[in-house]
Short mmCIF file of C-alpha atoms in Angstrom, two decimals:
data_model
loop_
_atom_site.label_atom_id
_atom_site.label_comp_id
_atom_site.label_asym_id
_atom_site.label_seq_id
_atom_site.Cartn_x
_atom_site.Cartn_y
_atom_site.Cartn_z
CA MET A 18 -26.18 17.05 -23.22
CA THR A 19 -23.98 14.68 -23.78
CA GLY A 20 -23.63 11.59 -20.84
CA GLY A 21 -21.11 10.90 -18.89
CA PRO A 22 -18.74 12.93 -16.65
CA ASN A 23 -18.06 16.78 -18.03
CA LEU A 24 -14.58 16.82 -17.25
CA LEU A 25 -13.85 19.82 -19.49
CA GLY A 26 -16.51 21.96 -18.57
CA ASP A 27 -15.84 20.93 -14.55
CA TYR A 28 -12.29 22.04 -15.28
CA VAL A 29 -12.92 25.41 -17.30
CA ARG A 30 -15.65 26.25 -14.74
CA ALA A 31 -12.79 25.77 -11.68
CA ARG A 32 -10.28 27.66 -13.10
CA ARG A 33 -12.34 30.26 -14.01
CA GLU A 34 -13.62 30.79 -10.40
CA LEU A 35 -10.06 30.89 -9.59
CA VAL A 36 -8.64 33.58 -11.94
CA THR A 37 -9.52 37.34 -10.41
CA PRO A 38 -10.33 40.43 -13.16
CA GLU A 39 -7.84 42.36 -11.99
CA GLN A 40 -5.15 39.72 -12.68
CA VAL A 41 -6.54 40.14 -16.77
CA GLY A 42 -6.60 43.36 -16.83
CA ILE A 43 -10.57 43.78 -16.54
CA PRO A 44 -11.86 46.98 -14.34
CA VAL A 45 -14.08 45.77 -11.24
CA VAL A 46 -17.32 47.79 -11.09
CA GLY A 47 -19.98 47.75 -8.09
CA ALA A 48 -20.68 44.14 -6.72
CA ARG A 49 -19.93 41.00 -8.14
CA ARG A 50 -22.05 37.95 -7.82
CA VAL A 51 -19.27 35.44 -8.52
CA PRO A 52 -16.24 34.57 -7.35
CA GLY A 53 -13.13 34.85 -10.04
CA LEU A 54 -14.42 35.73 -13.86
CA ARG A 55 -17.72 35.71 -15.43
CA ARG A 56 -18.29 32.93 -18.64
CA GLU A 57 -18.57 36.12 -20.91
CA GLU A 58 -15.24 37.35 -19.84
CA VAL A 59 -13.46 33.88 -20.06
CA ALA A 60 -15.06 34.15 -23.59
CA MET A 61 -14.27 37.86 -24.52
CA LEU A 62 -10.49 36.87 -23.77
CA ALA A 63 -10.37 33.38 -25.53
CA GLY A 64 -12.12 35.10 -28.38
CA ILE A 65 -14.92 33.27 -29.02
CA SER A 66 -18.83 33.82 -28.26
CA ALA A 67 -20.40 33.75 -24.79
CA ASP A 68 -22.82 31.03 -26.05
CA TYR A 69 -20.20 28.76 -27.43
CA TYR A 70 -18.24 29.16 -23.83
CA LEU A 71 -21.47 28.01 -22.44
CA ARG A 72 -22.05 25.03 -24.44
CA LEU A 73 -18.23 24.23 -23.30
CA GLU A 74 -19.07 24.56 -19.36
CA GLN A 75 -22.22 22.89 -19.75
CA GLY A 76 -20.96 20.20 -21.40
CA ARG A 77 -23.26 20.36 -24.70
CA ASP A 78 -20.38 20.67 -26.67
CA ARG A 79 -16.99 18.72 -25.47
CA ASN A 80 -15.09 18.49 -29.08
CA PRO A 81 -13.38 22.17 -29.22
CA SER A 82 -10.78 22.20 -31.58
CA VAL A 83 -6.93 22.81 -30.55
CA GLN A 84 -7.15 26.53 -30.90
CA VAL A 85 -9.75 26.89 -29.22
CA LEU A 86 -8.30 25.18 -26.04
CA GLU A 87 -5.15 26.88 -26.39
CA SER A 88 -6.95 30.28 -26.16
CA LEU A 89 -8.63 29.08 -22.94
CA ALA A 90 -5.69 28.39 -21.60
CA ARG A 91 -4.32 31.81 -22.02
CA ALA A 92 -7.56 33.19 -20.83
CA LEU A 93 -7.27 30.95 -17.82
CA GLN A 94 -3.87 31.97 -17.57
CA LEU A 95 -2.59 28.15 -16.97
CA ASP A 96 0.61 26.96 -17.16
CA ASP A 97 2.24 24.15 -19.56
CA ASP A 98 0.95 21.50 -17.45
CA ALA A 99 -2.51 22.40 -16.68
CA THR A 100 -2.64 23.35 -20.59
CA ALA A 101 -1.65 19.94 -21.53
CA HIS A 102 -4.16 18.81 -19.22
CA LEU A 103 -6.96 21.14 -20.57
CA LEU A 104 -5.76 19.68 -24.35
CA ARG A 105 -6.11 16.63 -22.91
CA LEU A 106 -9.59 16.84 -21.53
CA GLY A 107 -10.89 18.13 -24.66
CA ALA A 108 -9.26 15.71 -27.22
CA GLY A 109 -12.29 12.94 -26.23
CA ARG A 110 -12.36 9.46 -26.08
CA PRO A 111 -15.02 7.11 -26.75
CA ARG A 112 -16.89 5.87 -23.81
CA ARG A 113 -16.49 2.81 -22.51
CA PRO A 114 -17.83 0.24 -19.61
CA THR A 115 -16.95 1.07 -16.72
CA PRO A 116 -13.80 -1.00 -15.40
CA ARG A 117 -13.15 -3.10 -12.57
CA SER A 118 -10.24 -2.23 -10.55
CA ARG A 119 -7.49 -4.71 -10.60
CA ASP A 120 -5.10 -5.24 -7.97
CA GLU A 121 -1.79 -3.78 -8.97
CA ALA A 122 0.80 -6.07 -9.29
CA VAL A 123 4.33 -5.21 -8.32
CA PRO A 124 7.13 -6.82 -10.79
CA GLU A 125 8.90 -9.83 -8.26
CA GLY A 126 12.48 -8.42 -9.19
CA ILE A 127 11.47 -4.56 -8.25
CA ALA A 128 10.01 -6.19 -4.62
CA THR A 129 13.68 -7.60 -4.01
CA LEU A 130 15.06 -4.32 -5.16
CA VAL A 131 13.26 -2.19 -2.71
CA ALA A 132 13.54 -4.80 0.21
CA THR A 133 17.55 -4.63 -0.30
CA LEU A 134 18.06 -0.99 -1.48
CA PRO A 135 19.97 0.51 1.79
CA LEU A 136 17.90 3.64 1.44
CA PRO A 137 14.03 4.64 2.14
CA ALA A 138 12.49 3.10 -0.77
CA VAL A 139 8.56 2.71 -1.85
CA VAL A 140 6.76 1.59 -4.68
CA GLU A 141 3.52 3.77 -5.00
CA GLY A 142 0.68 2.70 -7.35
CA ARG A 143 -1.53 5.16 -9.79
CA TYR A 144 -3.76 6.13 -7.18
CA PHE A 145 -0.71 6.55 -4.27
CA ASP A 146 -1.27 3.25 -2.40
CA VAL A 147 2.09 1.83 -1.22
CA LEU A 148 2.43 -1.23 -3.01
CA ALA A 149 5.91 -2.14 -1.44
CA ALA A 150 8.13 -0.68 1.04
CA ASN A 151 11.26 -1.46 3.00
CA ALA A 152 12.01 -1.33 6.71
CA LEU A 153 13.75 1.96 6.71
CA ALA A 154 11.15 3.82 4.30
CA THR A 155 8.58 2.38 7.43
CA ALA A 156 10.91 3.88 9.99
CA LEU A 157 11.06 7.30 8.16
CA SER A 158 7.28 6.83 8.63
CA PRO A 159 5.09 3.50 9.56
CA ARG A 160 2.44 4.44 7.05
CA LEU A 161 4.74 4.06 4.68
CA ALA A 162 3.80 0.24 4.42
CA PRO A 163 1.91 -2.13 1.93
CA GLY A 164 -1.56 -1.60 2.39
CA GLY A 165 -1.68 2.31 2.88
CA ASN A 166 -2.78 5.47 0.85
CA ARG A 167 -0.55 8.33 0.87
CA LEU A 168 -2.87 10.57 0.05
CA ARG A 169 -5.43 9.20 2.94
CA ASP A 170 -2.78 9.67 5.33
CA LEU A 171 -1.92 12.88 4.71
CA PHE A 172 -5.08 13.83 4.80
CA LEU A 173 -6.88 11.57 7.82
CA ASP A 174 -3.48 10.95 10.07
CA PRO A 175 -2.36 13.32 12.25
CA ALA A 176 0.60 11.42 12.71
CA GLU A 177 1.62 12.00 9.32
CA GLN A 178 0.25 15.43 9.11
CA ALA A 179 2.96 15.99 11.99
CA LEU A 180 6.12 14.38 9.71
CA HIS A 181 5.24 17.26 7.10
CA PRO A 182 6.81 21.14 8.24
CA ASN A 183 4.83 22.74 5.85
CA TRP A 184 1.42 20.64 5.73
CA GLU A 185 -0.57 22.92 3.59
CA LYS A 186 1.70 22.95 0.71
CA ALA A 187 2.60 19.65 1.42
CA ALA A 188 -1.36 18.75 0.77
CA GLU A 189 -1.71 21.00 -2.23
CA GLY A 190 1.16 19.11 -4.11
CA MET A 191 -0.16 15.71 -3.55
CA VAL A 192 -3.99 16.59 -4.45
CA ALA A 193 -2.23 18.63 -7.75
CA GLY A 194 -0.06 15.49 -8.40
CA PHE A 195 -3.01 13.29 -7.83
CA ARG A 196 -5.42 14.89 -10.37
CA GLN A 197 -2.24 14.77 -12.65
CA SER A 198 -1.91 10.79 -12.33
CA VAL A 199 -5.60 10.11 -12.95
CA GLY A 200 -6.21 12.39 -15.91
CA THR A 201 -9.05 11.37 -17.60
CA GLU A 202 -9.59 7.64 -16.17
CA THR A 203 -12.34 8.70 -13.12
CA ASP A 204 -14.41 5.78 -13.91
CA ASP A 205 -12.43 3.57 -12.03
CA PRO A 206 -14.12 2.39 -9.13
CA ARG A 207 -10.80 2.84 -6.85
CA PHE A 208 -10.98 6.12 -8.06
CA VAL A 209 -14.49 7.09 -7.28
CA ALA A 210 -14.17 4.72 -3.89
CA LEU A 211 -11.29 6.70 -2.71
CA VAL A 212 -12.08 10.49 -3.86
CA GLY A 213 -15.73 10.10 -2.31
CA GLU A 214 -14.01 8.84 1.15
CA LEU A 215 -11.83 11.53 1.27
CA SER A 216 -14.38 13.98 0.50
CA LEU A 217 -16.78 12.95 3.31
CA ALA A 218 -13.91 13.09 5.67
CA SER A 219 -11.88 15.78 4.86
CA ASP A 220 -13.50 19.14 4.18
CA HIS A 221 -9.57 20.41 3.10
CA PHE A 222 -9.46 17.72 0.74
CA SER A 223 -13.13 18.74 -0.86
CA ARG A 224 -11.68 22.35 -1.57
CA LEU A 225 -8.68 21.36 -3.03
CA TRP A 226 -9.92 18.77 -5.52
CA ALA A 227 -12.76 21.18 -6.33
CA ARG A 228 -9.84 23.70 -7.66
CA HIS A 229 -8.62 20.98 -10.26
CA ASP A 230 -5.03 22.03 -9.70
CA ILE A 231 -2.47 20.18 -11.82
CA GLU A 232 1.22 19.47 -11.40
CA VAL A 233 3.27 16.78 -12.63
CA CYS A 234 5.04 15.08 -9.97
CA GLU A 235 8.64 15.58 -10.12
CA GLY A 236 11.73 14.47 -7.72
CA ALA A 237 12.37 17.18 -5.32
CA PRO A 238 13.66 17.80 -1.21
CA LYS A 239 11.96 16.61 1.03
CA ASP A 240 11.83 18.39 4.61
CA ILE A 241 10.98 15.73 7.37
CA ASP A 242 10.12 16.34 11.34
CA HIS A 243 10.76 12.76 12.50
CA PRO A 244 9.56 12.52 15.97
CA ARG A 245 13.53 10.60 16.36
CA VAL A 246 15.75 12.21 14.86
CA GLY A 247 14.25 15.59 14.28
CA ARG A 248 14.34 17.92 11.02
CA LEU A 249 15.42 15.85 8.26
CA ARG A 250 15.85 16.88 4.42
CA LEU A 251 16.02 14.28 1.86
CA ASN A 252 16.01 14.61 -1.71
CA ARG A 253 13.25 12.28 -3.17
CA GLU A 254 13.40 10.96 -6.29
CA LEU A 255 10.79 9.25 -8.69
CA LEU A 256 11.41 6.68 -11.20
CA GLY A 257 8.64 5.02 -13.50
CA ILE A 258 8.98 1.33 -13.81
CA GLY A 259 9.00 -0.23 -16.83
CA GLY A 260 6.20 -2.75 -17.51
CA ALA A 261 3.66 -1.56 -14.51
CA ALA A 262 2.35 0.90 -15.83
CA GLY A 263 1.24 4.00 -13.14
CA GLN A 264 3.69 2.35 -10.56
CA THR A 265 6.54 4.53 -9.29
CA LEU A 266 9.82 3.62 -7.57
CA VAL A 267 10.02 6.60 -4.61
CA LEU A 268 13.48 6.50 -3.16
CA PHE A 269 15.05 9.14 -0.42
CA HIS A 270 18.72 9.99 -0.38
CA PRO A 271 20.44 12.58 1.94
CA ASP A 272 22.93 14.69 0.23
CA PRO A 273 26.25 13.57 1.36
CA GLY A 274 28.39 14.69 4.27
CA THR A 275 25.52 16.21 5.37
CA ASP A 276 23.92 16.19 9.30
CA ASP A 277 21.06 14.81 7.25
CA ALA A 278 23.37 11.83 6.11
CA GLY A 279 24.12 11.41 9.92
CA LYS A 280 20.21 11.36 10.93
CA LEU A 281 19.45 8.81 8.25
CA ALA A 282 22.41 6.44 9.31
CA LEU A 283 21.04 7.01 12.64
CA LEU A 284 17.66 5.84 12.04
CA ALA A 285 18.90 2.85 9.60
CA SER A 286 20.80 1.75 12.40
CA ALA A 287 17.82 0.45 14.75
CA VAL A 288 16.22 -1.44 11.35
CA PRO A 289 17.71 -4.61 10.27
CA ALA A 290 19.93 -4.79 7.78
CA PRO A 291 18.56 -4.90 4.24
CA SER A 292 18.36 -8.45 2.82
CA ALA A 293 16.17 -9.94 -0.26
CA PRO A 294 12.99 -11.18 0.26
CA ARG A 295 12.11 -15.09 0.53
CA PRO A 296 11.06 -16.26 -2.80
CA ASP A 297 7.16 -17.18 -2.67
CA ARG A 298 5.14 -17.34 -5.60
CA ARG A 299 2.20 -16.80 -3.76
CA ARG A 300 2.87 -13.69 -2.21
CA ALA A 301 0.24 -10.68 -2.78
CA GLY A 302 1.05 -7.70 -4.95
CA VAL A 303 3.93 -9.68 -6.41
CA VAL A 304 4.05 -11.18 -9.82
CA SER A 305 7.00 -13.70 -11.18
CA PRO A 306 7.92 -12.96 -14.75
CA GLY A 307 6.62 -16.68 -16.03
CA ALA A 308 2.58 -15.89 -14.42
CA LYS A 309 3.07 -12.57 -16.52
CA GLU A 310 3.69 -14.13 -19.61
CA GLY A 311 1.10 -16.49 -18.66
CA ARG A 312 -1.97 -13.72 -19.12
CA ARG A 313 -0.33 -12.57 -22.50
#
């Protein structure tokens, strides 16, 4: 068996266990001892031998053809995003030494933009760490502050959970988005530590993580039960930051002229007016253009 994590095998096994025989038209006769489909049933649906499918699931063959992967995607009823993830897992990549985690640095211009925006604004890192946030974002949720982690807070902080009217759906979406964000780069110590911590502290996270769901993070309306202004619906926009791989600028804004706009204005009235941060080249987590060029 090839060394290293068996990402492809783990994924197809998890997805196999979520597909029922009824969903794929297989009659159920007698008691079944496995959740979802049996290995031989997946192999039959995908048009491959049961022995070859077993080798894939056990990690003894990690380089299937695109045609085999696409057949597996159809058999497992994967959507487009999940199929793309399966193809990435099956593409294979040379093993590299385990990297050392590096602090994610917010470009100085982005940090200034976040501080001066009149809307709630946050910079998230690849592992959903909060790298920068303005005062209005922190007024929206005190956990939206540098040093926090959105995944950890959603599963471990009751006050954060109370902000989400449909916490279960929010938790499912965030775990699926986290797995999509990480992709095949699962050997980073930061990733290992975060998943390990949450798996030990939250049975709910463990169950969702074991499903191997994939969801591309996109902008969408977000409902918030705020303790001061009540139910609030804001549009959440996600913008990739050029030159800062894995970082995302998250903006929240209401539809103009709505009660939500009035509630956000009320919330904003209690925070200081946005202003540019004072220049400080030593500020943690911010990289100046000159410093960035010096490391090239």
